[in-house]
PDB file of C-alpha atoms in Angstrom:
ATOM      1  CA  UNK A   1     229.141 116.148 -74.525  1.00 44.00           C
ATOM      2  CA  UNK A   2     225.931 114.436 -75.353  1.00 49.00           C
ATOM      3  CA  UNK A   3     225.100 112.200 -72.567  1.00 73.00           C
ATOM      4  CA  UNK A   4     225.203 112.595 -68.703  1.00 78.00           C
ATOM      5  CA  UNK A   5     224.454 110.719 -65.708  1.00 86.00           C
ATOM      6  CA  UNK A   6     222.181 111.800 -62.889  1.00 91.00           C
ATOM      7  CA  UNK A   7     221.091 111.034 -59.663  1.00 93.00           C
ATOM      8  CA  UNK A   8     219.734 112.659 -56.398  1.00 96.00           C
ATOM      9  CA  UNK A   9     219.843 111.522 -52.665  1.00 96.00           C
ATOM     10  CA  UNK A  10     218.650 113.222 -49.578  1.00 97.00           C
ATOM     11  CA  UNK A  11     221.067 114.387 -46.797  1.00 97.00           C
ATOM     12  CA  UNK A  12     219.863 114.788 -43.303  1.00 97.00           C
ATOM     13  CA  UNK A  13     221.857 118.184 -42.792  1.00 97.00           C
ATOM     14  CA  UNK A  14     221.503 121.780 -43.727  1.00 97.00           C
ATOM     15  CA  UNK A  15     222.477 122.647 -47.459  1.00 97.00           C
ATOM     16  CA  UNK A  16     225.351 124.761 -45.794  1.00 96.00           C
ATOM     17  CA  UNK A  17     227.352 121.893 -43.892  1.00 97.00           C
ATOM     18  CA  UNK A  18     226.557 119.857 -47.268  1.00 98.00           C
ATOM     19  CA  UNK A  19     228.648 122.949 -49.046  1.00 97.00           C
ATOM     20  CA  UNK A  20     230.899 122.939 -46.524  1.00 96.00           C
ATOM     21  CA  UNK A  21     232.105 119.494 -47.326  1.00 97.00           C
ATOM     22  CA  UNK A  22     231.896 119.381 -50.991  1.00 97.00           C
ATOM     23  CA  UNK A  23     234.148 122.464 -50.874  1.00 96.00           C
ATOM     24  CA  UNK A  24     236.390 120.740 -48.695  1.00 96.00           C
ATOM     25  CA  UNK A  25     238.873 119.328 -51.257  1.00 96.00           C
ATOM     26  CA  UNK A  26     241.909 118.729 -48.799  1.00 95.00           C
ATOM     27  CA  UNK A  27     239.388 116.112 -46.935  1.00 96.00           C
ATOM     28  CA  UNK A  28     238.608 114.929 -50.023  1.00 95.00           C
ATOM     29  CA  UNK A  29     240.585 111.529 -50.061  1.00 95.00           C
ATOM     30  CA  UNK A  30     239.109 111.256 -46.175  1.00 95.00           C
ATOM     31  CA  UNK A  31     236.227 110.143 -47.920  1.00 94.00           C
ATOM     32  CA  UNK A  32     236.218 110.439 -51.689  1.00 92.00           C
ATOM     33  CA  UNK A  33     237.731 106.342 -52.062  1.00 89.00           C
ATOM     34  CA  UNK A  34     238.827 106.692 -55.207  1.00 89.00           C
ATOM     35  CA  UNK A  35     240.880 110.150 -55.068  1.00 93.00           C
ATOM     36  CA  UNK A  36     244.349 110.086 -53.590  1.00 96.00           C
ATOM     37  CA  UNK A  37     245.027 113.664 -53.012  1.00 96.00           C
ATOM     38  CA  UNK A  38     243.288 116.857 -54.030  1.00 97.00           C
ATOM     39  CA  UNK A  39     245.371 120.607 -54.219  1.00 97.00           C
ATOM     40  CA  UNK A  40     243.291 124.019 -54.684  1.00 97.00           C
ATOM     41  CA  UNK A  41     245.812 125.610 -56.985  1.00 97.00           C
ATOM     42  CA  UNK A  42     243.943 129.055 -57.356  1.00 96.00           C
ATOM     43  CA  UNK A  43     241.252 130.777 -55.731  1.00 93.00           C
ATOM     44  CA  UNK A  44     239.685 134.149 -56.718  1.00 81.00           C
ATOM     45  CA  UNK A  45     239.713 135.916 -53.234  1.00 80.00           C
ATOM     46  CA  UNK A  46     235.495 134.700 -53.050  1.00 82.00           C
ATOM     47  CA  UNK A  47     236.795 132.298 -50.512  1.00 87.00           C
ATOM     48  CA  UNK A  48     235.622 129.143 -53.311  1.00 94.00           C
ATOM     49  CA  UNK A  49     238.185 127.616 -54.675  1.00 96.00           C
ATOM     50  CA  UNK A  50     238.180 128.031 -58.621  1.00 96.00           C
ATOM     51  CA  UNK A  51     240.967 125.427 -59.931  1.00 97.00           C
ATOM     52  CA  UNK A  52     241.693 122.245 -58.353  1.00 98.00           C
ATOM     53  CA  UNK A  53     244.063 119.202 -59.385  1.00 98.00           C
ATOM     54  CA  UNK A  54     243.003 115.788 -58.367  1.00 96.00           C
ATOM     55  CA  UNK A  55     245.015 112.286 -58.251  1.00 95.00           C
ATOM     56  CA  UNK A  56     242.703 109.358 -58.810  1.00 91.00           C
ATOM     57  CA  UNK A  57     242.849 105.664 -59.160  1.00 88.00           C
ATOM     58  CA  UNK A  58     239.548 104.205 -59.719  1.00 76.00           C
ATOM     59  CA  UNK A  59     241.068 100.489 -60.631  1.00 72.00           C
ATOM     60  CA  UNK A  60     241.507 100.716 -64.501  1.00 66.00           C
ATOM     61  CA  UNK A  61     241.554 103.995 -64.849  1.00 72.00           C
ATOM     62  CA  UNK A  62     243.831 106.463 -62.905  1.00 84.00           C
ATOM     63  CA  UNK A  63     244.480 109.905 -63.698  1.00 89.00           C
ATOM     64  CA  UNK A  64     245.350 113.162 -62.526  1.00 95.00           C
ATOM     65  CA  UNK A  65     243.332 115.996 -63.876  1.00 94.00           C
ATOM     66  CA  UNK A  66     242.433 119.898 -62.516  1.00 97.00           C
ATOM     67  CA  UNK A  67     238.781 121.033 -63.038  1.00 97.00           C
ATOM     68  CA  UNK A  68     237.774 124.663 -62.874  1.00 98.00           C
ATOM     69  CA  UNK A  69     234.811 125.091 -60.290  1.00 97.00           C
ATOM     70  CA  UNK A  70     231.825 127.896 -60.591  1.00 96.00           C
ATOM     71  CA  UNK A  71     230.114 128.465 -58.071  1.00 96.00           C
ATOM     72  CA  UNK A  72     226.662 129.713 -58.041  1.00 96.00           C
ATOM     73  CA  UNK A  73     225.357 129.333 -54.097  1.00 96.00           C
ATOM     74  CA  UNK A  74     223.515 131.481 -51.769  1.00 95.00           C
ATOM     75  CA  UNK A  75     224.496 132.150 -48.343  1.00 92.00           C
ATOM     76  CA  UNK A  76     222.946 129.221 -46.782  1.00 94.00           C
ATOM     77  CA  UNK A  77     224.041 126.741 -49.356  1.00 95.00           C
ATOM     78  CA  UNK A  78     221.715 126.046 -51.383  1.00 97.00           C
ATOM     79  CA  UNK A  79     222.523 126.625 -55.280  1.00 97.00           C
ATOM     80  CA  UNK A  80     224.978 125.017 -57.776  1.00 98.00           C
ATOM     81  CA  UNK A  81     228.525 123.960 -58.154  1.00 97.00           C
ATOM     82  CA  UNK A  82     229.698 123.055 -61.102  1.00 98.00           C
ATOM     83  CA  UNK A  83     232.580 122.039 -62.990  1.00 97.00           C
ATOM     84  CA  UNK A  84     234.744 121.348 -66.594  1.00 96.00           C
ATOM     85  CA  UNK A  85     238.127 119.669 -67.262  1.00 96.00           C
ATOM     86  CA  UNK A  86     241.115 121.829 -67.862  1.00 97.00           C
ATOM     87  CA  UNK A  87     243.701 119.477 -68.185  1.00 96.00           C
ATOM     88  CA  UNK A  88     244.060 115.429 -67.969  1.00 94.00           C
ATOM     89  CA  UNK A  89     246.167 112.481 -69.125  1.00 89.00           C
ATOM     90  CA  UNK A  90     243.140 110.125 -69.616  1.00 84.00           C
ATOM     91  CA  UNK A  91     240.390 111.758 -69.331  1.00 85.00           C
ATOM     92  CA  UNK A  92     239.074 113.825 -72.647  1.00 86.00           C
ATOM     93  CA  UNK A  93     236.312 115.760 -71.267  1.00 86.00           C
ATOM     94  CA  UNK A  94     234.581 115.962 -68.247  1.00 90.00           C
ATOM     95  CA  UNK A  95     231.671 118.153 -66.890  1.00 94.00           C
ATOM     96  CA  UNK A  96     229.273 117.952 -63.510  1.00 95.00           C
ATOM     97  CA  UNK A  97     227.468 119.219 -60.850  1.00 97.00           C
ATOM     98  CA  UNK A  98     226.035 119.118 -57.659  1.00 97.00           C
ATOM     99  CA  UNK A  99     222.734 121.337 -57.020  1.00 98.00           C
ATOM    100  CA  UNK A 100     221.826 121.962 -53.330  1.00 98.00           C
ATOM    101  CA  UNK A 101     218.666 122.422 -52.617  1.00 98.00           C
ATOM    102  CA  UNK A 102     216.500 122.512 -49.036  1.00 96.00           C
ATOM    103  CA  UNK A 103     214.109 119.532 -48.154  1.00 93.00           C
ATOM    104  CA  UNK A 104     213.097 120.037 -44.722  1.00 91.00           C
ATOM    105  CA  UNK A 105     215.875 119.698 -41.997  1.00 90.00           C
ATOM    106  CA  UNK A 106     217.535 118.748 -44.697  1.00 96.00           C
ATOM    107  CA  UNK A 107     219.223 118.971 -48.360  1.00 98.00           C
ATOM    108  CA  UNK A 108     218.669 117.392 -51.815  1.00 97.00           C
ATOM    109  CA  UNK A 109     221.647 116.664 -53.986  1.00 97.00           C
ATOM    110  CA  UNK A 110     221.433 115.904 -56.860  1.00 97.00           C
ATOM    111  CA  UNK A 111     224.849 115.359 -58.717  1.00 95.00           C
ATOM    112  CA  UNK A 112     225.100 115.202 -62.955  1.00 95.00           C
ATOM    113  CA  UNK A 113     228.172 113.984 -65.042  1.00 91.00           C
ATOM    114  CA  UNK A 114     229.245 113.798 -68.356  1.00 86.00           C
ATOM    115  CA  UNK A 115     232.861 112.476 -68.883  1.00 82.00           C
ATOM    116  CA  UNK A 116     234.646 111.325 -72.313  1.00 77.00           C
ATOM    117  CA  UNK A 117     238.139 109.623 -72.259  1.00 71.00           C
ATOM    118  CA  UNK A 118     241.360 109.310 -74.924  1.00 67.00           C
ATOM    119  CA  UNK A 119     240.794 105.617 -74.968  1.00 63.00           C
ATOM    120  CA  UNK A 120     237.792 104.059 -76.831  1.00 63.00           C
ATOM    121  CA  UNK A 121     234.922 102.876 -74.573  1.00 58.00           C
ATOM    122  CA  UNK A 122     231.056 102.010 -76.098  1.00 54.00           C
ATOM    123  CA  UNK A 123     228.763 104.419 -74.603  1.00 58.00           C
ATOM    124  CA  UNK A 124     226.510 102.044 -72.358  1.00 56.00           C
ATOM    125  CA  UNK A 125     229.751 100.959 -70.837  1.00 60.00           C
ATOM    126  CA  UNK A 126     230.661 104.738 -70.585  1.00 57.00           C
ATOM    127  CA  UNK A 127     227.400 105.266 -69.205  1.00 63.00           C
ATOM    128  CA  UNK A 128     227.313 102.590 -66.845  1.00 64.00           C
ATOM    129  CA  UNK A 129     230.659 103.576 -65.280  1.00 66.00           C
ATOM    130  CA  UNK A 130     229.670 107.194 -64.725  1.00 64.00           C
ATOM    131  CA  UNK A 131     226.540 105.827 -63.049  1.00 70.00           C
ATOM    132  CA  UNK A 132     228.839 104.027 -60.301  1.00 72.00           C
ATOM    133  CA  UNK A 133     231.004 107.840 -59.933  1.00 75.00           C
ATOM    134  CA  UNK A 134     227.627 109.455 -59.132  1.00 77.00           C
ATOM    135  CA  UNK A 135     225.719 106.672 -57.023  1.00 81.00           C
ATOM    136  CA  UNK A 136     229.311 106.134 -54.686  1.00 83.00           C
ATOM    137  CA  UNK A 137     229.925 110.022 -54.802  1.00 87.00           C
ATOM    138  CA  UNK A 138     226.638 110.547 -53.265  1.00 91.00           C
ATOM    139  CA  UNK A 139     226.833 107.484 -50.889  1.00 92.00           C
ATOM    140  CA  UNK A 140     230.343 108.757 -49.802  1.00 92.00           C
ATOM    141  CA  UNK A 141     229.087 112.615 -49.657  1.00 94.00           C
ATOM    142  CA  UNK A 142     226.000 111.514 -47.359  1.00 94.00           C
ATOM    143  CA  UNK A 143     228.518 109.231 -45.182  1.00 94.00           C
ATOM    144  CA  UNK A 144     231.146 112.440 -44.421  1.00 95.00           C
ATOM    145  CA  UNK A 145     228.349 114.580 -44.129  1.00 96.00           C
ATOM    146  CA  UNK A 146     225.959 112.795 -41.990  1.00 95.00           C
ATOM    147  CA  UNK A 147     228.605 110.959 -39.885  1.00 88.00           C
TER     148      UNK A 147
END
């Protein structure tokens, strides 16, 4: 995928609890608006989930797709977890991650997202929408963990 989206935001908690959220997937539509149920269907015996499916309706676009997860963090959180598209209705391709890293008391996140879909979109409108997923992501991230 050529282009991605980034963005970064500070959370006032310890990479681990950040982790501990984002790994989360059941809470997931607790506080992730636009997903309406997410199901770990495998895990590797790491304790990490490795494939999950997620049901989303984001207005115009709703879809339910399973990404496989990697992840590539330390014991106290701080790292990367990232993930690519297995299979989707609507969306074509999708890859992202967050990185956790420690700032203080606290963690930086900074979350990065490429995503291509079956139906034809121009690429600043592609560009602009994937914007929105990371900014509200983050917002919504830095809500669940923080609150």
């Amino acid at each position: 995928m050529p282009d991605r989206t980034e963005s970064s935001i500070v959370i006032d908690a310890v990479p681990g609890a950040v982790l501990d959220v984002i790994a989360d997937f059941g809470d997931y539509p607790k506080w992730a608006t636009e997903v309406k149920s997410a199901t770990v269907l495998s895990e590797e015996g790491d304790g990490w989930p490795d494939r999950v499916e997620f049901v989303v309706d984001a207005g115009v676009i709703k879809d339910t797709y399973v990404l496989d997860y990697q992840w590539d963090v330390d014991e106290e959180g701080t790292g990367v977890v990232s993930w690519g598209l297995v299979k989707a209705t609507v969306l074509k391709a999708m890859n992202g991650s967050y990185t956790l890293a420690s700032r203080g008391a606290g963690t930086d996140v900074t979350y990065r997202l490429a995503v291509d879909l079956t139906i034809p979109m121009l690429g600043m409108l592609k560009r602009k929408a994937e914007k929105v997923i990371v900014d509200t992501a983050l917002r919504e991230l830095k809500k669940r963990v923080e609150g």
